[in-house]
GROMACS .gro file of C-alpha atoms in nm:
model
  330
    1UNK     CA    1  -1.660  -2.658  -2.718
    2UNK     CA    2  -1.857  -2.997  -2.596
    3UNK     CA    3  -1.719  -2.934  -2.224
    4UNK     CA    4  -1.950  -2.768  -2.042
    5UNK     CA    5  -1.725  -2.617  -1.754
    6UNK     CA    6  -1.482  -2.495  -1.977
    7UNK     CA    7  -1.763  -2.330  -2.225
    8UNK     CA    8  -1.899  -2.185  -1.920
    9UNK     CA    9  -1.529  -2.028  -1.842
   10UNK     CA   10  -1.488  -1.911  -2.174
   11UNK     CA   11  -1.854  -1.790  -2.207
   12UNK     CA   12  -1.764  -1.579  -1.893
   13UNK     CA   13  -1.426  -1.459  -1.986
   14UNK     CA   14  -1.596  -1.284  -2.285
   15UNK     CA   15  -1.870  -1.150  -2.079
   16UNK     CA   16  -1.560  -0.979  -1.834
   17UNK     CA   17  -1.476  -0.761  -2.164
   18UNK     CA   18  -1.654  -0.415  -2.113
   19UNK     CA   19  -1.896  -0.491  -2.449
   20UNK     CA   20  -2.214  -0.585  -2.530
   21UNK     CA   21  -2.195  -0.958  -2.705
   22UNK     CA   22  -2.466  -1.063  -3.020
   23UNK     CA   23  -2.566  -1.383  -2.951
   24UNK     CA   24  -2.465  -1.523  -3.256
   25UNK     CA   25  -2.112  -1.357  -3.228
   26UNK     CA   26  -2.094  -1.576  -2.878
   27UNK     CA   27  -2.177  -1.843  -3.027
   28UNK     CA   28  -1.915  -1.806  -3.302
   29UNK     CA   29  -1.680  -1.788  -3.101
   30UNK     CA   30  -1.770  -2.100  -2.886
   31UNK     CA   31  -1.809  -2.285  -3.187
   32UNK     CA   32  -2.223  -2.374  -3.023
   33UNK     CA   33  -2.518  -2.289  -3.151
   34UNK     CA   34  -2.748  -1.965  -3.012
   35UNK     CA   35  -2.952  -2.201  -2.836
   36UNK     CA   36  -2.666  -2.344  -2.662
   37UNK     CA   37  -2.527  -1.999  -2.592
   38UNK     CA   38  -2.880  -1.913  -2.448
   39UNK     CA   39  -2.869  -2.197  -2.227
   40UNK     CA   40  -2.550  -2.159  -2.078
   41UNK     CA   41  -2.631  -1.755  -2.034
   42UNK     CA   42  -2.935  -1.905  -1.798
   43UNK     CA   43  -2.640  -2.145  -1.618
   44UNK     CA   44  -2.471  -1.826  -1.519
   45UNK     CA   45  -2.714  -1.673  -1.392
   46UNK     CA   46  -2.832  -1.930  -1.184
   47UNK     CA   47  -2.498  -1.952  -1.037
   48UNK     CA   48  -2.522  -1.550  -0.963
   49UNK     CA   49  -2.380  -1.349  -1.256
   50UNK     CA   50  -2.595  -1.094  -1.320
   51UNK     CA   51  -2.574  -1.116  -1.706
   52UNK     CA   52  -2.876  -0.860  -1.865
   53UNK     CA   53  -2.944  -0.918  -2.205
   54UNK     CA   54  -3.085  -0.623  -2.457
   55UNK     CA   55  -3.312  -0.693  -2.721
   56UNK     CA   56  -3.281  -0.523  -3.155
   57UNK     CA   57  -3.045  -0.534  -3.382
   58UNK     CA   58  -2.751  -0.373  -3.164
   59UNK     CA   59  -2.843  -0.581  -2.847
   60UNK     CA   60  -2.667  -0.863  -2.676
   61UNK     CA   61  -2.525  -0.987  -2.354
   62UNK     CA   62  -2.345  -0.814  -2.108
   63UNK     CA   63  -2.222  -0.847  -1.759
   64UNK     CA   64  -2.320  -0.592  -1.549
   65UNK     CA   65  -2.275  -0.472  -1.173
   66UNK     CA   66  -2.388  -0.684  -0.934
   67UNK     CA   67  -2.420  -0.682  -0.556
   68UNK     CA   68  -2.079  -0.930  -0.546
   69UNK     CA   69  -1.771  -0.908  -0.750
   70UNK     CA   70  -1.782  -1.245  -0.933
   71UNK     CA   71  -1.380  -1.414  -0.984
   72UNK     CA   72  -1.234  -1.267  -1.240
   73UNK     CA   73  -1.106  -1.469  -1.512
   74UNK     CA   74  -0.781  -1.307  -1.644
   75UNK     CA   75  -0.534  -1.413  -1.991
   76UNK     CA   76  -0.173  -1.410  -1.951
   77UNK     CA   77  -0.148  -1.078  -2.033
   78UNK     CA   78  -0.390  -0.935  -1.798
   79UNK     CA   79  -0.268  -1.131  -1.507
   80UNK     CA   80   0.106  -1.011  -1.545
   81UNK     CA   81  -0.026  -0.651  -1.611
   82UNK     CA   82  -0.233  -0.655  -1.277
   83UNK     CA   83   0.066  -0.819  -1.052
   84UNK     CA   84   0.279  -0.562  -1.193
   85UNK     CA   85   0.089  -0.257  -1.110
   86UNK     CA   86   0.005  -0.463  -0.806
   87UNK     CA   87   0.388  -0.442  -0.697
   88UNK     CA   88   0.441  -0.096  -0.800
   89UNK     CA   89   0.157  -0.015  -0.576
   90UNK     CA   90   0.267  -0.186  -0.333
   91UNK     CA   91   0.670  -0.060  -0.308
   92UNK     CA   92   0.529   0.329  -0.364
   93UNK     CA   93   0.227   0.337  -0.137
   94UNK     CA   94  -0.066   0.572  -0.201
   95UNK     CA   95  -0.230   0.689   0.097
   96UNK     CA   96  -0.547   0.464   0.189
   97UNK     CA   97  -0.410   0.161  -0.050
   98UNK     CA   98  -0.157   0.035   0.097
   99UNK     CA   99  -0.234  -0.269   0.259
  100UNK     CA  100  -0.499  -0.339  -0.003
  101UNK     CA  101  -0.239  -0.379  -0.276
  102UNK     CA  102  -0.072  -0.591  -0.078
  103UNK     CA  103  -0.337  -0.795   0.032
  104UNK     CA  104  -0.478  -0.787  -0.375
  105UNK     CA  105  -0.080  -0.926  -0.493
  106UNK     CA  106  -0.050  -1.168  -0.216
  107UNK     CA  107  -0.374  -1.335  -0.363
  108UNK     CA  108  -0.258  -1.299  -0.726
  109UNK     CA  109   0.066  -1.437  -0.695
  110UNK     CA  110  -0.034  -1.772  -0.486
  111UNK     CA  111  -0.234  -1.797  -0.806
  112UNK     CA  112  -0.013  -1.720  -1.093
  113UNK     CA  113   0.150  -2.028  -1.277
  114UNK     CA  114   0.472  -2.041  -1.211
  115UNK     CA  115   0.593  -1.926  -1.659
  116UNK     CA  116   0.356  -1.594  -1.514
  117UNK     CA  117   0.520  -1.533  -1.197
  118UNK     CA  118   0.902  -1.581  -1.373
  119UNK     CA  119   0.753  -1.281  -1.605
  120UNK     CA  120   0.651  -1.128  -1.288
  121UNK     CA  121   0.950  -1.109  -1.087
  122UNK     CA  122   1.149  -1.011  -1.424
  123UNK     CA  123   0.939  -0.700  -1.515
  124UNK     CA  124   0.939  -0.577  -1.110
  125UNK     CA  125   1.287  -0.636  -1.128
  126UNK     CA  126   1.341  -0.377  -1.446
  127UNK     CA  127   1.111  -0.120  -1.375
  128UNK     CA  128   1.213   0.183  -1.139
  129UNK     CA  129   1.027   0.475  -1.063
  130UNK     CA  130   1.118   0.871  -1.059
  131UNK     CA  131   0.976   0.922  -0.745
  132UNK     CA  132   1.159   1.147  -0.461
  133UNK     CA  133   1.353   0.983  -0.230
  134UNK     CA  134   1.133   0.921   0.116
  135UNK     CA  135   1.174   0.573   0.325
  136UNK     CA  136   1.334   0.301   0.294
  137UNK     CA  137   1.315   0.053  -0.050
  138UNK     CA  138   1.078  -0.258   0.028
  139UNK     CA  139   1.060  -0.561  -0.198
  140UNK     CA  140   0.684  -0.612  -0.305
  141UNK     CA  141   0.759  -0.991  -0.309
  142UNK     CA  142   0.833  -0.951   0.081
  143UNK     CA  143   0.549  -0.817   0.121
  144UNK     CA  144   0.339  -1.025  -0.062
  145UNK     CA  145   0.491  -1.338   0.084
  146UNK     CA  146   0.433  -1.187   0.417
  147UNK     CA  147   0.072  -1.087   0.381
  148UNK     CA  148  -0.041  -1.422   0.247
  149UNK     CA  149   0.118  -1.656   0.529
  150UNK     CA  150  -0.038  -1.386   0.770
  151UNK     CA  151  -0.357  -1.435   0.610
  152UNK     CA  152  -0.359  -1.836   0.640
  153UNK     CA  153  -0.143  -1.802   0.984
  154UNK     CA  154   0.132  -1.997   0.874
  155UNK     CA  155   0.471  -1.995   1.055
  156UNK     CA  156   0.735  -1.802   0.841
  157UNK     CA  157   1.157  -1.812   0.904
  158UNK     CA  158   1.343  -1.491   0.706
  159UNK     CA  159   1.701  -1.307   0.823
  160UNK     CA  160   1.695  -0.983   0.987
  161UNK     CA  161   1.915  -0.708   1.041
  162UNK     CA  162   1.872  -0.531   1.375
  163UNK     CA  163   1.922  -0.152   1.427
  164UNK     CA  164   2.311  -0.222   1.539
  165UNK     CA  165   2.350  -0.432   1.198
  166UNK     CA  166   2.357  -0.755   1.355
  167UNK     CA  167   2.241  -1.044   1.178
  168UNK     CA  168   1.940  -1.307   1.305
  169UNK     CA  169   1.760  -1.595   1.185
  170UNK     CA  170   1.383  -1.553   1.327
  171UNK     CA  171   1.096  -1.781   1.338
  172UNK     CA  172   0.761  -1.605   1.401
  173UNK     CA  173   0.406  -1.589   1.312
  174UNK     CA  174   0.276  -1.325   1.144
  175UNK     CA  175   0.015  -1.133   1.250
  176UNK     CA  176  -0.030  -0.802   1.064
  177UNK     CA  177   0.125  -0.607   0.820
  178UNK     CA  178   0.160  -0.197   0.948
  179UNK     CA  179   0.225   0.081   0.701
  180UNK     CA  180   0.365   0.364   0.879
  181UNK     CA  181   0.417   0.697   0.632
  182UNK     CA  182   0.746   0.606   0.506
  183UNK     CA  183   0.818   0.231   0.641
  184UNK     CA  184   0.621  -0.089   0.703
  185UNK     CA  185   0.606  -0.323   0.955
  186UNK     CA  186   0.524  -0.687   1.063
  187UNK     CA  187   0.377  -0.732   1.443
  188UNK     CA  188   0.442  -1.132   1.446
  189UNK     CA  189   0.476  -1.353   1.728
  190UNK     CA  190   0.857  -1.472   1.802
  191UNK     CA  191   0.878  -1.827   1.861
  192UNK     CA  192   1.278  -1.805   1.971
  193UNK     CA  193   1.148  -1.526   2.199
  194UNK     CA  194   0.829  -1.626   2.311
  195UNK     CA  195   0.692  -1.297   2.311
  196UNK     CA  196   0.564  -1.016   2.020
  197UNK     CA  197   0.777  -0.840   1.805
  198UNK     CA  198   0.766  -0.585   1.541
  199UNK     CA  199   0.998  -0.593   1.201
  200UNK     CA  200   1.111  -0.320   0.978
  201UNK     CA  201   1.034  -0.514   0.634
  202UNK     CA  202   1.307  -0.303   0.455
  203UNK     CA  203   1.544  -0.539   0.738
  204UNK     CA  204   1.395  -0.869   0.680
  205UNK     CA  205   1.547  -1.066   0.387
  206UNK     CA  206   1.444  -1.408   0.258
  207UNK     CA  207   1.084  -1.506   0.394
  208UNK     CA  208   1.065  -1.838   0.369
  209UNK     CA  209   0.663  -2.026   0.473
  210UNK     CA  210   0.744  -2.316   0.638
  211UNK     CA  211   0.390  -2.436   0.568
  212UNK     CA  212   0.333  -2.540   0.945
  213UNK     CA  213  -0.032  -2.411   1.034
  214UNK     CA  214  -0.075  -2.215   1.393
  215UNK     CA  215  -0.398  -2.182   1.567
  216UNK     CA  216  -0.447  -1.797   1.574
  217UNK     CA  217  -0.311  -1.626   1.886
  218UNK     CA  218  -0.418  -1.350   2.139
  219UNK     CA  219  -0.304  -1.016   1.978
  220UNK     CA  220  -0.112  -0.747   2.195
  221UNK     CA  221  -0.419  -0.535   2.134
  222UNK     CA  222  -0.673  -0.511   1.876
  223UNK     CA  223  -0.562  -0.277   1.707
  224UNK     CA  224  -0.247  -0.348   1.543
  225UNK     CA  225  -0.130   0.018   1.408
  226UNK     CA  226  -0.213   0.170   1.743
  227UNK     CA  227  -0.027  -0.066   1.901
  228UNK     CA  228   0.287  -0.073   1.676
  229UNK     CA  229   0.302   0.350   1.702
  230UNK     CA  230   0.295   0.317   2.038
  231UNK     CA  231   0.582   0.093   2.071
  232UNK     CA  232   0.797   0.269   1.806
  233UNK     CA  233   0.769   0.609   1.970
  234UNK     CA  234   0.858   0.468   2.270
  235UNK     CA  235   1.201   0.370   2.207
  236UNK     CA  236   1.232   0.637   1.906
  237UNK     CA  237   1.309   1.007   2.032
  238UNK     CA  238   1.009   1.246   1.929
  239UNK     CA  239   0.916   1.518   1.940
  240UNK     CA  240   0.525   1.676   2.022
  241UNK     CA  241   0.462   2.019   1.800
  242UNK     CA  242   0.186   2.254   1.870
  243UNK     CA  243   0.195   2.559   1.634
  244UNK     CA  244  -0.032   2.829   1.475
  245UNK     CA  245  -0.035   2.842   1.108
  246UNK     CA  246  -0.129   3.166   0.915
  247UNK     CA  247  -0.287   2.924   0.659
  248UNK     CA  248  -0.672   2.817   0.657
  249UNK     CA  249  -0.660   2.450   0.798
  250UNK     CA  250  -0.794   2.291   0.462
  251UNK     CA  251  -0.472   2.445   0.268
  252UNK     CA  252  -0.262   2.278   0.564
  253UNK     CA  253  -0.432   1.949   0.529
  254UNK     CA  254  -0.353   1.978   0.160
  255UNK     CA  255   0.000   2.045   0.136
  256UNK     CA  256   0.147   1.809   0.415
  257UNK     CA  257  -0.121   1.607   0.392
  258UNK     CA  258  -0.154   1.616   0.711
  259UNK     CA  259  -0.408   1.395   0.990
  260UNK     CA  260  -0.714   1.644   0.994
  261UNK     CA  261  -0.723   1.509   1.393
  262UNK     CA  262  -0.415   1.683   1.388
  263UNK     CA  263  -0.537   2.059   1.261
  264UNK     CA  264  -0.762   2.245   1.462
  265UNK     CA  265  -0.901   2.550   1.277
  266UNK     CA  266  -0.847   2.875   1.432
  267UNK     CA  267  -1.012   3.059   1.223
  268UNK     CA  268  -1.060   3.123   0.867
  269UNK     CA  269  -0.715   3.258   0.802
  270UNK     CA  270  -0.533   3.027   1.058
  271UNK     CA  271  -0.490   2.705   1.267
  272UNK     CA  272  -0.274   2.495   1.522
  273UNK     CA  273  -0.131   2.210   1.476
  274UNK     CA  274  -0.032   1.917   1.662
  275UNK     CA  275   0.169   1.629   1.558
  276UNK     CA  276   0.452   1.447   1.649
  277UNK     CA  277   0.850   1.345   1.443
  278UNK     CA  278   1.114   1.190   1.522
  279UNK     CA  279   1.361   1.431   1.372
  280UNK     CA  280   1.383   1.830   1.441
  281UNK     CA  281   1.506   1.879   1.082
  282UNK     CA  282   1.229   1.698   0.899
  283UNK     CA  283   0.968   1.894   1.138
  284UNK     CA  284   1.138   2.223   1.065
  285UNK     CA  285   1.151   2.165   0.692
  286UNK     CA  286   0.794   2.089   0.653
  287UNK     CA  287   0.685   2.392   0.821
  288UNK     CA  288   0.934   2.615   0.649
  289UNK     CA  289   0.786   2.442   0.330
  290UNK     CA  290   0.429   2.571   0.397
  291UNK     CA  291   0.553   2.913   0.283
  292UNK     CA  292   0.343   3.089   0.572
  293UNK     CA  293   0.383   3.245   0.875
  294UNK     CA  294   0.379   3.021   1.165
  295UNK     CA  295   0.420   3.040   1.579
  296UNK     CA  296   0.616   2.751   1.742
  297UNK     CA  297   0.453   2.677   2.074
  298UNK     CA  298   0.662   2.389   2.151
  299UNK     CA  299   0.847   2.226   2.222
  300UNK     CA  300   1.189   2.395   2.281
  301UNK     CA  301   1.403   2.206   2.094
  302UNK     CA  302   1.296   2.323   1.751
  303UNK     CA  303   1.242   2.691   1.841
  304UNK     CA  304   1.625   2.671   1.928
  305UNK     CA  305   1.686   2.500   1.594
  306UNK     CA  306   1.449   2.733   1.421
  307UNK     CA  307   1.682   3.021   1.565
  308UNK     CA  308   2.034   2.842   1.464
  309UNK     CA  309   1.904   2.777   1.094
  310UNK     CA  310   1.726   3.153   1.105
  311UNK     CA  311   2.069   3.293   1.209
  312UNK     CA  312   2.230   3.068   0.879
  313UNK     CA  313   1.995   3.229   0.650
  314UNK     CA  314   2.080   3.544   0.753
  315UNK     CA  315   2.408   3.555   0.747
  316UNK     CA  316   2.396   3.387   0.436
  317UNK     CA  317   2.220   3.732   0.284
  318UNK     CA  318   2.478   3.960   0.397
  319UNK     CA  319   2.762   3.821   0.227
  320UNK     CA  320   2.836   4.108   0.037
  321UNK     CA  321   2.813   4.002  -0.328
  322UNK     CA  322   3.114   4.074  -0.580
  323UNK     CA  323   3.072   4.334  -0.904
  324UNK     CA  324   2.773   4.295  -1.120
  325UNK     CA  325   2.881   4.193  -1.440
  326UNK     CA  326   2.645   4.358  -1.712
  327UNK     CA  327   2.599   4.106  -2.039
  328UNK     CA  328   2.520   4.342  -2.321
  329UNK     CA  329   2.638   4.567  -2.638
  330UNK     CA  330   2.968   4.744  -2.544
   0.00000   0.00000   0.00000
């Protein structure tokens, strides 16, 4: 390879696999001689890669951890694998990755030729997962496309369908992306409306960057999730629970994974806790769920649903049953 730059790219692209690299094998490979190898090892680190290099028989060159994650230099196959797993991620959120998937595939994909992001879209497009039903589907590709013209505050136009099921056209300007347990949403500036908004994604269709660059505006309040709660429970009935659990508060934490803000220990057979949902029959389940004995301090609502689906149950277990019928020799 007599082109420097791309050596040096190909030089690093074999340094990326986890190995340890003979010189001579490098410079195989390269089709240069170990001197030339040498000397372009020295290029890289001058430019920062921390490359360490381990004398005998078995040594060679490897990159190691360094105080920056140098760019990664990815085949075809690596690329599609990452913006695949990248999209899974991002339609199935695990708690505390959320937005970084997102942020990670919107970066990706403004990358990926255009062959890699055809084999992209196809595999997303296959691949389902067995996972239990919770919110709302979102397209990763929304997201993506959302979280990059956020990023370089650029002016976006998409469809949305309101609450009622009417049908809008909506220019705006992105400003964050929120996820919220089971749904996301966009806090963007409406241009139509001259005001802030916030979008359920699983009701926007068809983001389309216009490319038009905005100077970055004022936000509602710094912080975007705290804002975007506060406005959702505003106009969404909830309801406030305070309850003791017979359950230490870590084994509460664990199995409704639960704010630990939002368990208090009581002590170390018992807790309270305090939360909020918009829906008395979600709330009820979960603590039902817990498989513990629990108090219901308030509010109201759900100790008279409590009683309604109490008296079900038991009226349920006194419908006398019919004749046993014994299976067996006669």
């Amino acid at each position: 390879m007599s082109d420097p730059p791309a050596r040096l790219l190909a030089l690093l692209s074999l340094l990326q696999t986890p190995r340890e690299w003979p010189g001579s094998e490098l410079a195989q490979r390269l089709e240069v001689s170990p001197r030339t190898v040498r000397r372009d090892i020295d290029r890289l680190r001058e430019l920062g890669y921390p490359v360490q290099a381990t004398m005998g028989a078995a040594g060679g060159y490897r990159l190691i951890a360094g105080k920056a994650m140098p760019p990664l230099l990815l085949d075809d196959e690596e690329a599609v694998a990452i913006a695949v797993g990248l999209r899974m991620a991002a339609g199935q959120p695990v708690d505390g990755m959320e937005e970084a998937s997102v942020r990670a595939l919107a970066k990706l994909e403004q990358v990926l030729p255009a062959r890699l992001r055809q084999r992209v879209g196809a595999l997303g497009a296959a691949t389902v997962s067995m996972t239990a039903a919770g919110g709302p589907s979102v397209d990763p590709q929304n997201l993506a496309v959302l979280a990059w013209t956020a990023a370089n505050r650029e002016r976006l136009r998409f469809d949305y369908q309101a609450n009622d099921g009417s049908r809008s056209s909506r220019l705006v300007e992105p400003y964050r992306l929120v996820a919220g347990g089971r749904r996301w949403y966009l806090l963007a500036y409406d241009n139509d409306r001259d005001d802030w908004r916030i979008f359920r994604v699983d009701r926007l269709s068809g983001p389309r960057p216009t490319g038009v660059r905005v100077a970055p505006r004022e936000p509602p309040e710094p912080d975007a999730a705290a804002f975007v709660t506060r406005k959702i429970y505003s106009i969404v009935p909830t309801y406030e629970v305070r309850a003791t659990l017979r359950l230490p508060a870590e084994e509460v934490i664990r199995r409704l994974g639960a704010d630990p803000g939002d368990v208090r220990p009581v002590d170390g057979h018992s807790c309270e806790l305090r939360g909020h949902a918009d829906t008395l029959e979600w709330l009820a389940a979960r603590l039902l769920m817990l498989g513990c004995e629990f108090e219901v301090h308030e509010p109201p609502e759900l100790l008279a649903y409590l009683r309604a689906v109490g008296g079900r149950a038991v009226r349920a277990a006194a419908v006398p049953r019919g004749p046993e019928i014994v299976v067996g020799d006669r």
